[in-house]
Amino acid sequence: YVFFPGCQLAGARPGQVADVYDFLKGRLYGGLGVYLSCCGIPAYWAGEKEYFARHVQQMTEKLASLGNPTIIAACPTCLNVFREHLPEIEVTSLWEVLDGMDLGDRKPGPDVPDTLVIHDPCAARHNTAWQKAVRSLAKKCGVTIRESKHTRETTACCGHGGNQWCADYETAKAVARKRA
């Protein structure tokens, strides 16, 4: 297996990436590596199709050199990139892997409320396995889920996708505030 956290999670929360890696490495048969990279989607969104294609080719070569392990993707956009552009590679979401594990008697930390609203990322809008796994994990941890008006296949934009914040920062901020 290779844990692929994606660029946003690895860049914003490196400690969490390390914690997840440590948690997974002793629980997956056959071993686990970590692949720290961007999936390349920002180039695709920016219309840089040739750059994106080169990046996908580099990932293909790197994964082949590792024996084409199963990828465990934390990011729904990365998951979609692998499924659409590297279909020969097996890929699953981190949430499905965690949901399939015995997590013991896990309880949320003191800063986590008893009830949460889950925002389904638009990249996971049609990924029912992802959506079910996230909700199942929350329930296993004793958290009650309250569904918002726009959820699952009707999830609303968070203001980040497609590099919206680069094209129109004020609109992206307004969209994010509305979604929050």
CSV table of C-alpha atoms in Angstrom, one decimal:
chain,number,residue,atom,x,y,z
A,1,TYR,CA,0.0,0.0,0.0
A,2,VAL,CA,0.9,3.6,-0.5
A,3,PHE,CA,-0.7,6.4,1.5
A,4,PHE,CA,-1.3,9.4,-0.8
A,5,PRO,CA,-2.5,12.3,1.4
A,6,GLY,CA,-2.4,14.8,-1.4
A,7,CYS,CA,-0.8,18.2,-1.4
A,8,GLN,CA,-3.4,20.2,0.7
A,9,LEU,CA,-3.4,17.8,3.6
A,10,ALA,CA,0.3,17.2,3.6
A,11,GLY,CA,1.0,20.9,3.4
A,12,ALA,CA,-1.6,22.1,5.9
A,13,ARG,CA,-1.5,19.3,8.4
A,14,PRO,CA,1.8,17.4,8.2
A,15,GLY,CA,1.5,16.2,11.8
A,16,GLN,CA,-1.8,14.6,11.0
A,17,VAL,CA,-0.4,12.9,7.9
A,18,ALA,CA,2.4,11.4,10.0
A,19,ASP,CA,-0.1,10.3,12.6
A,20,VAL,CA,-2.3,8.6,10.0
A,21,TYR,CA,0.7,6.9,8.4
A,22,ASP,CA,1.9,5.6,11.8
A,23,PHE,CA,-1.6,4.3,12.6
A,24,LEU,CA,-2.0,2.5,9.2
A,25,LYS,CA,1.5,1.1,8.9
A,26,GLY,CA,1.1,-1.5,11.6
A,27,ARG,CA,-2.4,-2.5,10.5
A,28,LEU,CA,-2.0,-3.2,6.8
A,29,TYR,CA,-0.8,-6.6,5.6
A,30,GLY,CA,2.1,-6.2,3.1
A,31,GLY,CA,3.5,-2.9,4.3
A,32,LEU,CA,2.9,0.7,3.7
A,33,GLY,CA,4.7,3.6,2.1
A,34,VAL,CA,3.8,7.2,1.8
A,35,TYR,CA,3.9,9.2,-1.5
A,36,LEU,CA,4.1,13.0,-0.9
A,37,SER,CA,3.0,14.7,-4.1
A,38,CYS,CA,0.3,16.7,-5.7
A,39,CYS,CA,-2.0,14.7,-8.0
A,40,GLY,CA,-1.5,17.4,-10.6
A,41,ILE,CA,-5.1,18.6,-10.8
A,42,PRO,CA,-4.3,22.3,-10.3
A,43,ALA,CA,-2.5,22.2,-13.6
A,44,TYR,CA,-5.4,20.5,-15.3
A,45,TRP,CA,-7.8,23.1,-13.8
A,46,ALA,CA,-5.5,25.8,-15.2
A,47,GLY,CA,-5.7,24.4,-18.7
A,48,GLU,CA,-2.1,23.1,-18.6
A,49,LYS,CA,-3.0,19.7,-20.1
A,50,GLU,CA,0.5,18.9,-21.3
A,51,TYR,CA,2.0,19.6,-17.8
A,52,PHE,CA,-0.7,17.5,-16.2
A,53,ALA,CA,-0.1,14.6,-18.6
A,54,ARG,CA,3.7,14.7,-17.8
A,55,HIS,CA,2.9,14.7,-14.1
A,56,VAL,CA,0.6,11.7,-14.4
A,57,GLN,CA,3.3,9.9,-16.4
A,58,GLN,CA,5.8,10.6,-13.6
A,59,MET,CA,3.4,9.3,-11.0
A,60,THR,CA,2.8,6.2,-13.2
A,61,GLU,CA,6.5,5.5,-13.4
A,62,LYS,CA,7.0,6.1,-9.7
A,63,LEU,CA,4.2,3.7,-8.8
A,64,ALA,CA,5.5,1.1,-11.2
A,65,SER,CA,8.9,1.3,-9.6
A,66,LEU,CA,7.1,0.6,-6.3
A,67,GLY,CA,5.4,-2.5,-7.7
A,68,ASN,CA,2.0,-0.7,-8.4
A,69,PRO,CA,0.8,-0.8,-4.8
A,70,THR,CA,-2.8,0.0,-3.8
A,71,ILE,CA,-3.1,3.7,-3.3
A,72,ILE,CA,-4.9,4.9,-0.2
A,73,ALA,CA,-6.0,8.5,-1.0
A,74,ALA,CA,-7.1,11.0,1.6
A,75,CYS,CA,-8.3,13.6,-0.9
A,76,PRO,CA,-11.4,12.9,-3.1
A,77,THR,CA,-9.9,14.9,-6.0
A,78,CYS,CA,-6.7,12.8,-5.9
A,79,LEU,CA,-8.9,9.6,-5.8
A,80,ASN,CA,-10.7,10.8,-8.9
A,81,VAL,CA,-7.5,11.6,-10.7
A,82,PHE,CA,-6.1,8.2,-10.0
A,83,ARG,CA,-9.3,6.5,-11.1
A,84,GLU,CA,-9.7,8.5,-14.3
A,85,HIS,CA,-6.1,8.9,-15.4
A,86,LEU,CA,-4.3,5.8,-13.9
A,87,PRO,CA,-7.1,3.2,-14.1
A,88,GLU,CA,-4.5,0.4,-14.0
A,89,ILE,CA,-3.7,1.3,-10.4
A,90,GLU,CA,-6.0,0.1,-7.6
A,91,VAL,CA,-7.1,3.0,-5.4
A,92,THR,CA,-9.3,3.4,-2.4
A,93,SER,CA,-10.1,6.2,0.0
A,94,LEU,CA,-8.5,6.5,3.4
A,95,TRP,CA,-12.0,6.6,4.9
A,96,GLU,CA,-13.0,3.3,3.5
A,97,VAL,CA,-9.8,1.7,4.7
A,98,LEU,CA,-10.3,3.1,8.2
A,99,ASP,CA,-13.9,2.1,8.3
A,100,GLY,CA,-13.0,-1.5,7.5
A,101,MET,CA,-10.6,-1.6,10.5
A,102,ASP,CA,-11.2,-2.4,14.1
A,103,LEU,CA,-10.6,0.9,15.7
A,104,GLY,CA,-11.2,-0.2,19.2
A,105,ASP,CA,-13.2,2.1,21.5
A,106,ARG,CA,-12.3,5.4,19.9
A,107,LYS,CA,-13.9,8.6,21.2
A,108,PRO,CA,-13.5,12.1,19.9
A,109,GLY,CA,-11.2,14.5,21.7
A,110,PRO,CA,-12.6,17.0,24.1
A,111,ASP,CA,-12.7,19.7,21.4
A,112,VAL,CA,-15.0,17.7,19.1
A,113,PRO,CA,-18.7,18.4,19.7
A,114,ASP,CA,-21.2,15.5,20.1
A,115,THR,CA,-23.0,16.5,16.9
A,116,LEU,CA,-21.4,17.5,13.6
A,117,VAL,CA,-22.5,18.4,10.1
A,118,ILE,CA,-20.4,16.7,7.4
A,119,HIS,CA,-19.5,18.7,4.3
A,120,ASP,CA,-19.2,16.3,1.4
A,121,PRO,CA,-16.5,17.6,-0.9
A,122,CYS,CA,-17.8,18.1,-4.4
A,123,ALA,CA,-15.2,15.7,-5.7
A,124,ALA,CA,-16.9,13.0,-3.6
A,125,ARG,CA,-20.4,14.1,-4.7
A,126,HIS,CA,-21.1,10.8,-6.5
A,127,ASN,CA,-18.8,8.5,-4.4
A,128,THR,CA,-21.3,6.8,-2.1
A,129,ALA,CA,-18.7,4.5,-0.6
A,130,TRP,CA,-16.7,7.6,0.6
A,131,GLN,CA,-19.8,9.2,2.0
A,132,LYS,CA,-20.9,6.1,3.8
A,133,ALA,CA,-17.5,5.4,5.3
A,134,VAL,CA,-17.1,9.0,6.7
A,135,ARG,CA,-20.5,8.8,8.4
A,136,SER,CA,-19.8,5.3,9.6
A,137,LEU,CA,-16.5,6.4,11.2
A,138,ALA,CA,-18.2,9.3,12.9
A,139,LYS,CA,-20.9,7.0,14.4
A,140,LYS,CA,-18.2,4.5,15.5
A,141,CYS,CA,-16.6,7.4,17.4
A,142,GLY,CA,-19.9,8.3,19.1
A,143,VAL,CA,-20.6,11.4,17.0
A,144,THR,CA,-24.1,12.2,15.9
A,145,ILE,CA,-24.4,13.4,12.3
A,146,ARG,CA,-26.8,16.1,11.3
A,147,GLU,CA,-27.3,16.3,7.5
A,148,SER,CA,-27.3,19.7,6.0
A,149,LYS,CA,-29.7,20.9,3.2
A,150,HIS,CA,-27.1,20.3,0.5
A,151,THR,CA,-25.3,17.0,1.2
A,152,ARG,CA,-24.1,13.9,-0.7
A,153,GLU,CA,-25.0,14.2,-4.4
A,154,THR,CA,-26.3,17.8,-3.9
A,155,THR,CA,-23.4,19.0,-1.9
A,156,ALA,CA,-22.7,22.7,-2.3
A,157,CYS,CA,-19.4,24.4,-3.3
A,158,CYS,CA,-17.0,25.2,-0.5
A,159,GLY,CA,-15.3,27.9,-2.5
A,160,HIS,CA,-11.9,26.2,-3.0
A,161,GLY,CA,-12.3,23.8,-5.9
A,162,GLY,CA,-11.2,24.6,-9.4
A,163,ASN,CA,-8.8,27.2,-8.1
A,164,GLN,CA,-11.8,29.6,-7.6
A,165,TRP,CA,-9.8,31.5,-5.0
A,166,CYS,CA,-7.2,32.3,-7.6
A,167,ALA,CA,-9.7,33.5,-10.2
A,168,ASP,CA,-12.0,35.5,-7.9
A,169,TYR,CA,-10.8,35.6,-4.3
A,170,GLU,CA,-13.8,37.7,-3.0
A,171,THR,CA,-16.3,35.4,-4.5
A,172,ALA,CA,-14.5,32.3,-3.2
A,173,LYS,CA,-14.6,33.9,0.3
A,174,ALA,CA,-18.3,34.6,0.0
A,175,VAL,CA,-19.0,31.1,-1.2
A,176,ALA,CA,-17.0,29.6,1.7
A,177,ARG,CA,-18.8,31.8,4.3
A,178,LYS,CA,-22.2,30.8,2.8
A,179,ARG,CA,-21.3,27.1,3.0
A,180,ALA,CA,-19.9,27.4,6.5
